[in-house]
Structures are given as C-alpha cells and as structure tokens.
C-alpha cells in the first residue's frame, strides 16, 4: 500500500468510526434538546461494511497505548479532522515536519499491525472450524 492509498484508508477509517453508532439504538433526547434547532442535517450517511477496517481499528487502539504522542497526531488529523497542521503542531509544541513524521509512522505501523491481527484472527477461526468439524464427525 503506497502513501496515497494509506491516507485514503485512514480517512475511510475515520468515516467508518463515525458511522458505527448506527449499530446501537439511538439515545433518547431530552425535552430541551428536542426543542433546539438542529445543527446537522437530519439524514445521516452510512459507511460500507468493511472486513479490514475493524482490524485496522484494533491496531490503532493497541498502538495508542505504545506510542501515545504518535497516536495523538493521528487522532487529531484523521479522526477529529483538525486543520491546519501548523496549528496542531504549535499546540503540541512540535514542528510541522515532526507532526507529519509521527502521523505517517503511526499510519504505517497501524497498517502492519492490522495485517498481523487479521492473519492471527483468520488462523484462529480456521482452527476453530476444524475443531468443530472434527467434533461433528
């Protein structure tokens, strides 16, 4: 996966995260919030069901514990969509180049970790299926 594809994958992950709330029942609004004008359109967009994004999400959360500074840059840029980068970098007390280095390093590490998580998951489910089939026979 090249840098452009990885960036598109990260942006897709951010949108995917925002749409996961549709799997849970909506939180009931109180009377006061129902009377307020809506700041967003009433129709929410959904995202495709992806086989890879849950593994990418697991990798991001796992790596966030290991390198919180890199994860913060990743989260601010992709998940929260904060721009311009010079404002984020200044608030974090780092340079723009350092910000982009952390962002790109974290993205690449998350992609590699997600591939490993997916491989382990598929191996585990294959073993489980084989055990289930052996029990039935």
Short mmCIF file of C-alpha atoms in Angstrom, two decimals:
data_model
loop_
_atom_site.label_atom_id
_atom_site.label_comp_id
_atom_site.label_asym_id
_atom_site.label_seq_id
_atom_site.Cartn_x
_atom_site.Cartn_y
_atom_site.Cartn_z
CA UNK A 1 0.00 0.00 0.00
CA UNK A 2 1.55 3.31 -1.04
CA UNK A 3 1.25 6.59 0.89
CA UNK A 4 -1.80 7.85 -1.04
CA UNK A 5 -3.68 4.59 -0.55
CA UNK A 6 -2.74 4.55 3.14
CA UNK A 7 -4.03 8.11 3.58
CA UNK A 8 -7.30 7.17 1.85
CA UNK A 9 -7.55 4.09 4.09
CA UNK A 10 -7.06 6.25 7.21
CA UNK A 11 -9.71 8.72 6.05
CA UNK A 12 -12.03 5.82 5.34
CA UNK A 13 -11.35 4.51 8.86
CA UNK A 14 -12.29 7.89 10.36
CA UNK A 15 -15.59 7.94 8.49
CA UNK A 16 -16.19 4.30 9.40
CA UNK A 17 -15.70 5.15 13.10
CA UNK A 18 -18.24 7.94 12.94
CA UNK A 19 -20.85 5.63 11.40
CA UNK A 20 -20.51 2.75 13.90
CA UNK A 21 -23.07 4.44 16.13
CA UNK A 22 -25.78 3.14 13.81
CA UNK A 23 -25.36 -0.36 15.21
CA UNK A 24 -26.69 0.79 18.58
CA UNK A 25 -30.15 2.12 19.34
CA UNK A 26 -30.33 5.92 19.36
CA UNK A 27 -30.00 7.64 22.70
CA UNK A 28 -33.32 9.27 23.58
CA UNK A 29 -33.18 13.03 23.58
CA UNK A 30 -34.47 15.05 26.48
CA UNK A 31 -37.21 17.63 26.01
CA UNK A 32 -34.84 20.60 25.89
CA UNK A 33 -32.63 19.11 23.18
CA UNK A 34 -35.65 18.29 21.02
CA UNK A 35 -36.68 21.95 21.09
CA UNK A 36 -33.28 23.20 19.89
CA UNK A 37 -32.71 23.78 16.17
CA UNK A 38 -30.68 21.06 14.52
CA UNK A 39 -27.15 21.97 13.54
CA UNK A 40 -26.76 18.94 11.27
CA UNK A 41 -28.95 17.62 8.50
CA UNK A 42 -31.47 15.02 9.60
CA UNK A 43 -30.18 12.34 7.23
CA UNK A 44 -27.04 10.59 8.41
CA UNK A 45 -24.75 8.96 5.89
CA UNK A 46 -23.69 5.39 6.43
CA UNK A 47 -20.44 3.71 5.51
CA UNK A 48 -19.81 0.44 3.78
CA UNK A 49 -19.28 -2.72 5.75
CA UNK A 50 -15.59 -3.43 5.56
CA UNK A 51 -13.70 -6.57 6.51
CA UNK A 52 -10.41 -4.72 7.03
CA UNK A 53 -11.43 -1.62 8.98
CA UNK A 54 -12.26 -3.43 12.25
CA UNK A 55 -8.75 -4.92 12.26
CA UNK A 56 -7.27 -1.50 11.46
CA UNK A 57 -9.29 -0.05 14.34
CA UNK A 58 -7.96 -2.71 16.73
CA UNK A 59 -4.41 -1.97 15.62
CA UNK A 60 -4.87 1.77 16.19
CA UNK A 61 -6.17 1.24 19.71
CA UNK A 62 -3.38 -1.22 20.52
CA UNK A 63 -0.68 1.13 19.20
CA UNK A 64 -2.17 4.11 21.02
CA UNK A 65 -1.01 2.61 24.30
CA UNK A 66 2.52 2.03 22.98
CA UNK A 67 3.12 5.44 21.40
CA UNK A 68 0.61 8.00 22.68
CA UNK A 69 2.31 11.01 21.04
CA UNK A 70 2.07 9.46 17.59
CA UNK A 71 -1.49 8.32 18.28
CA UNK A 72 -2.46 11.84 19.30
CA UNK A 73 -1.21 13.25 16.00
CA UNK A 74 -3.06 10.51 14.10
CA UNK A 75 -6.28 11.02 16.01
CA UNK A 76 -6.28 14.81 15.72
CA UNK A 77 -5.57 14.70 11.99
CA UNK A 78 -7.76 11.81 10.81
CA UNK A 79 -10.49 11.20 13.39
CA UNK A 80 -11.13 14.78 14.51
CA UNK A 81 -10.15 16.35 11.17
CA UNK A 82 -8.41 19.32 12.76
CA UNK A 83 -6.62 21.53 10.25
CA UNK A 84 -4.29 23.35 9.57
CA UNK A 85 -1.41 21.19 10.70
CA UNK A 86 0.69 24.14 11.82
CA UNK A 87 -1.93 24.96 14.46
CA UNK A 88 -1.91 21.39 15.81
CA UNK A 89 1.88 21.20 15.74
CA UNK A 90 2.18 24.53 17.55
CA UNK A 91 -0.31 23.42 20.22
CA UNK A 92 1.66 20.19 20.73
CA UNK A 93 4.95 22.09 20.86
CA UNK A 94 6.46 20.32 17.85
CA UNK A 95 7.32 21.29 14.29
CA UNK A 96 5.18 20.51 11.27
CA UNK A 97 7.76 18.04 9.92
CA UNK A 98 7.75 16.19 13.26
CA UNK A 99 3.95 16.11 13.19
CA UNK A 100 3.89 14.58 9.70
CA UNK A 101 6.63 12.11 10.65
CA UNK A 102 4.63 10.92 13.66
CA UNK A 103 1.43 10.77 11.61
CA UNK A 104 2.99 8.74 8.80
CA UNK A 105 4.93 6.45 11.12
CA UNK A 106 1.80 5.68 13.14
CA UNK A 107 -0.27 5.07 9.99
CA UNK A 108 2.29 2.61 8.60
CA UNK A 109 2.63 0.80 11.93
CA UNK A 110 -1.16 0.54 12.27
CA UNK A 111 -1.45 -0.91 8.77
CA UNK A 112 1.23 -3.51 9.51
CA UNK A 113 -0.34 -4.38 12.86
CA UNK A 114 -3.79 -4.70 11.32
CA UNK A 115 -2.47 -7.20 8.78
CA UNK A 116 -0.94 -9.23 11.62
CA UNK A 117 -4.15 -9.09 13.69
CA UNK A 118 -6.22 -10.16 10.69
CA UNK A 119 -3.84 -13.05 9.93
CA UNK A 120 -4.00 -14.30 13.53
CA UNK A 121 -7.77 -13.97 13.55
CA UNK A 122 -8.16 -15.94 10.32
CA UNK A 123 -5.79 -18.63 11.56
CA UNK A 124 -7.70 -18.89 14.84
CA UNK A 125 -11.09 -19.12 13.14
CA UNK A 126 -9.74 -21.78 10.75
CA UNK A 127 -8.51 -23.84 13.71
CA UNK A 128 -11.85 -23.39 15.47
CA UNK A 129 -13.75 -24.52 12.37
CA UNK A 130 -11.50 -27.57 12.03
CA UNK A 131 -12.11 -28.46 15.68
CA UNK A 132 -15.85 -28.04 15.26
CA UNK A 133 -15.85 -30.22 12.14
CA UNK A 134 -13.77 -32.89 13.89
CA UNK A 135 -16.24 -32.94 16.81
CA UNK A 136 -19.23 -33.42 14.47
CA UNK A 137 -17.62 -36.37 12.64
#
